[in-house]
Structure formats: structure tokens, C-alpha cells
């Protein structure tokens, strides 16, 4: 029998061909296996039917751990057998099938780690040790098929030892494209902040020592540069915060081991599994009562973002020091993507760091670390990037057309929706200028090429002035694609529907800002969405509140609080007590009050984020937003051990949840109750009110499912209170599992509206 097999999935760069080779040989089959230019794999088998049958069984049951098989296409061939052996053929450039993709970067595996530590191993202490089961993939691949010459490893020809392993079918590095050793592979080296070479026989461990001594260092990794520093000393962190103009934003840290993490943070079983998984994301962990790291790591927050080492280099940093963890924050200049090139690093980080730890392998595609938080046993993606992108999210059904979603403005990603797969790009961040637009455009085109997709349409936000909207228009025109403009909160809820495969939902969507159908600022919305209507209805929302000074009200939450409270009480004297929190003091306060008196030209918003911000300001938890979501995140931290002391019944008038009265109660009781209780009370009020509205509208329309999406769905207190209310009412409550609830999920939501809902 002769059988041609084509496979679609994640099957290049995961040890798949070696596995096929071994399986074919084991079953006495002849023929070949080869990689194709569409990221797929082609196999020809010649032999007995029963042997082929066993081969097919092994293919499904014994495939390598990182391989994903999405589709197997078999064709029986006529004619005589042609092959005397089974072999791995040279890759072809054929691109016929679509929907395969290369794997994400994978953390160092246990076998490689053992070899790294074994003095007898030829790769002992080799910082870039990898095998077919681990190492960089997405960040080193320029083009397909996944062969060494198509990756940035092409600059490092294998030595005879590595080549021998590469050619040995029984070796773990058989056809491993990243195979390298101290003799032939990339080298690490240390330089001063000016790029002057620092001679040292052990540059990586020396770097670890320098960090422990209090120096700041830029370290090149798989997908970009990190800026690293001590976590136990204040001095380098003060300096780092000064030069980076980052007074409050939490720094992610890398801990030496799980045991080390447990000395300063609480780690559940699920969190430990996530921390040690091959994706190695940053996991937000609650600080424990013994927390002893510098308060400058994650100021004002109850949690800290922690990851474990994911390369040999990272492990070695800790070898000669006692530090429990180092700061490891993405090195990106303001409003720029993460730095990936050595020259660029010298130029833009030279003024920030004391030393550089470079290696001489290029990064083909940048990729930030992922960030995940557990809500009990459920993971919530704050950022889905390294370790996950570009692996697809498998959907329950197939889209009608191939759509590219370009997302919104902040915290962005792109998404290619193809059939029953959604390929979400790495984290792009805020798309506001030429550099980030270029990053988005390149990442999108790369993703289209990698998956060999033929795009039919492009989807973007409704906002006429977003950079991404303009880019979508350009791409639509250039390529003759259809253009879908999708309202921001509708995209969030549509994402939830397709992720769970539901037909209809009443979706609660809470975040900071989204351009509404009426052009107004939305952000606390209840949408009724059905696939049948291929549209949505805004059935309820939070009360509109004034945004005094537009963006200034977002940056200085006291403005938000003033706008809300001013309706009921005279806040002038309270504001004067807080005048130091206004950049222009008394005169600014006067200006704000005048503006409110005249009440002309004031934009209004239904944003949930802004109400939480205002609460944070009233309670003195946060007076200035120095990073996205700061006041609301600090309010959640403050509320952690609180209870509902106000117990205000939700005030609902014509499908609008009043937010003024609750803030007023908090304002008037601010001396009477602990901050924690008041902070919790606001969470409780909003969650109960939104749930009540959602349940009412669901019941009125005979809908059994309520969902929660938007950036505020990362908030554990809001989510758990809402869940309880909805489930108590006998309805199903849905949240995101694989898609980020925040704006990193918007590109997916836009794409699914175009791909599933539109005619
Ligand atoms: Zn390995
Ligand atoms: Zn070698
Ligand atoms: Fe949003």
C-alpha cells in the first residue's frame, strides 16, 4: 500500500519529523517525511496495510508533547513502491494548505536543564542549550519551512559534535534546528553601558553578581531585552524608576525557584503549575505576610508579577548569588515596542543601565512575556504573548471567511481568524505612533504568511481617528479586502460568545474607554447580542458622569470624583485640603469648579473604570494614574480584605445604574469606616447592580447566559460577586478562558464579528 499524508497543525519545530521517522521505521515502513513551506508536514508511506494502520494509531497517540494535529489528509497512491528506506527529505517550499503554524517559544526542558548542570556534558553551562522539545521558535523564524537557514541560527554552522547529534535518529536533537554548543553556538558577553567589552570568562554569572551588588543591567533574551535589577535593594529601583519615568508601574520579577517564590508570595497548586509550565508566563501572585522584597517592586498593590527562569541563561544568573529574584521588566522606551536589536539597545538603554549582557544571535520577531492571573482555579490572561503566540485558539465552529482583526488602540494585538482557528499575535502594546503602527503591520503580515492565509476582510474599531482604523482602511484598499468596523464593547462580548460557542448572551462589558455607537465615551455597558440579529443592542449602562478636562480626568482621578460629587455636595473645601494633588493647585480647582457651574462643553462617560478611579481618589488610594489601570488596580488591592459596610441597594432608573449615590456614601463615610471596607463596598455595589441589570434583561428576553468581559473582568472581586448573583438567579455565567478580557482580546472580537456574524 502507498499512502500520502498531509498534516496541518503545529508540527514544525516540535520534533515531529524525527518522531515520524522513528514511528515509520518501527513499523517497517518505507518512504519519506518532509516539512512544507505552509508550515505543514507531508509523509509518504509504503508498506503493509496493517503496518500503516499501526503507524496512524501511533501518530495520534504518541505524537511529541508540543505537537498539535489539527487535520490529517490522506490519499492512497497507485503504482509500485519506490523507496528502499524511510528518510527525512529536504523541505519543500510548497504552500498549498493553510492553518498550520510554528510553535511559540518554549521554556528550557528538564532534560536540557540536567545537561546544563552536568559537568560531564558537552553543553555543561551552555546558556543557549535547547533540543527538539524546547527553545526559541517564533522569535527566530524569518520564513518557512522551519529549517535552520530560515532562522537566525543560520549564522551559527553546527560543529561536528552537534551535527552528529542532529543526524542521529535516536538522539533528542535529531533535526533540532536550534541545536548548538559552546563551540559552535551563540556567545554571551558583557559590556559597559557604552558597549565597551568587559572581559570575563563567566559573563552570565558575573552579570548575576553585578545585579546582586545593585547594578542595573539590560539582558538580551529570546524575544527582546529585559532591564534587570535587584529586588531586595531600594537604591537601584529608585534609580530605575527615575530614569524610566516610571514612578509606580509594577516591575515583573524573575525568581530563582518555586521555593524562593514561596518565601514572599502565596502560591496555589494551580499557580505553581502555571509558573512551571513550558509557557512560563508572569503570574500575578498575592504577596504573603512575610513579603520582604522592596516595596518599589510593585508599589501599592497586593500582588506581584513573578516568573521562573525560561532559558539556561536565566538559570545561570542566579548561580553565584543568594538573591530570591531579580526585576526583569521588558525594555521598551516610552510608546515603543520592546527592544530586540543590540545597536538599538545600546542607543536607547545606554543612559538607563550600567551594563549589558548581550548575546550575538539576532531576534527575528520580538515577543514580550505573557502575564496571567488566577481567579481561583481559572486563569485570566492579562497579556497573551511569549509561550502562547502564535499557537491558535481552537474554536467550536468554522468562520465564514478569513478575517484579520487589528484591535483598538491600547494594549493591542492582531488576530487572524481562519476556519476554526484564531491566531492571535504577540503583545503589540499601544498603537499610537509610527513605530508601533509598523510593529502591528509587520506582526499582522507575518502571521498571515506563517499561516498561509488568504484574507477576505479586515476588521477594526469604530473610532474614526484610531491609528488602527486608518491602517485597516489602507489594508482594505490595498488588498481589496472587505472592511468591518466593530464597536469596541461589542467586540469584547462577541469574543466571549465565540470562545464559548453560544448563540445569544447578555454581556456585561466594563473597561476604561470605548468609542460608542453615538460617538460618546462608553465603558460600563450591558449588551444584548444574538447571532441571529448579527448585531447588538445596548440594553443598559452605568450613569453618565462628567469627564472634566477629557484626558486629564483620566489621569487625575480627583477630577472624576469632583465631577460626580459636585452634583450633590459642596466639595470645594475638600478639594482645597487635597490641593497638592492637582498639578496647578488652587487655581486648577477653581477652574474645575467654574467649569462644572457652567456645565458646558463637558464630555460624559459611562466608564466603569472611571467610577473606580474616582473611588480610589476619594479614599486617597491613588491620585494620579501613571500607568493604564493604576487607580482601579490599587482600589482592588485596597478592597482585598474589606467587607460591604454601606450595603446600598442598586439604584436603577430606566436601565441605568446610578453611581453618584454610592460615591457620595463613600465620601460621607470616609472617616467612619476603614478604607478596605469602603473600597470593597464600591466593588460590591457595581457588581450587584450590573448583575441585576443583566439578569433582568436576560430574563425579559428569554436568554439563559450572562457574560462578563472588558478590562474590569480582570478584577477578581467584581467577577466573583457578579458570578454569585448570576448563578443564584439560575443563569449561566461566562468569562474568558483563552482570550484576554482586556483590550488584548479586541482584535479577536472584531475578527469574529466579521467572520461569524456578518453576512
Ligand atoms: Zn530541551
Ligand atoms: Zn556545536
Ligand atoms: Fe476594552
CSV table of C-alpha atoms and ligand atoms in Angstrom, one decimal, residues 107-113 129-135 172-173, ligand 1:
chain,number,residue,atom,x,y,z
A,107,UNK,CA,10.9,27.2,28.1
A,108,UNK,CA,14.1,25.0,28.7
A,109,UNK,CA,13.0,21.4,29.3
A,110,UNK,CA,14.1,19.2,32.2
A,111,UNK,CA,16.5,17.1,30.1
A,112,UNK,CA,18.3,20.2,28.8
A,113,UNK,CA,18.4,21.7,32.3
A,129,UNK,CA,21.1,24.8,25.4
A,130,UNK,CA,18.0,23.6,23.6
A,131,UNK,CA,16.5,20.5,21.9
A,132,UNK,CA,13.5,19.4,19.8
A,133,UNK,CA,11.4,19.8,22.9
A,134,UNK,CA,12.4,23.3,23.9
A,135,UNK,CA,13.9,26.6,23.0
A,172,UNK,CA,16.9,14.1,21.3
A,173,UNK,CA,18.4,16.7,19.0
B,1,LIG,ZN1,15.3,20.7,25.7
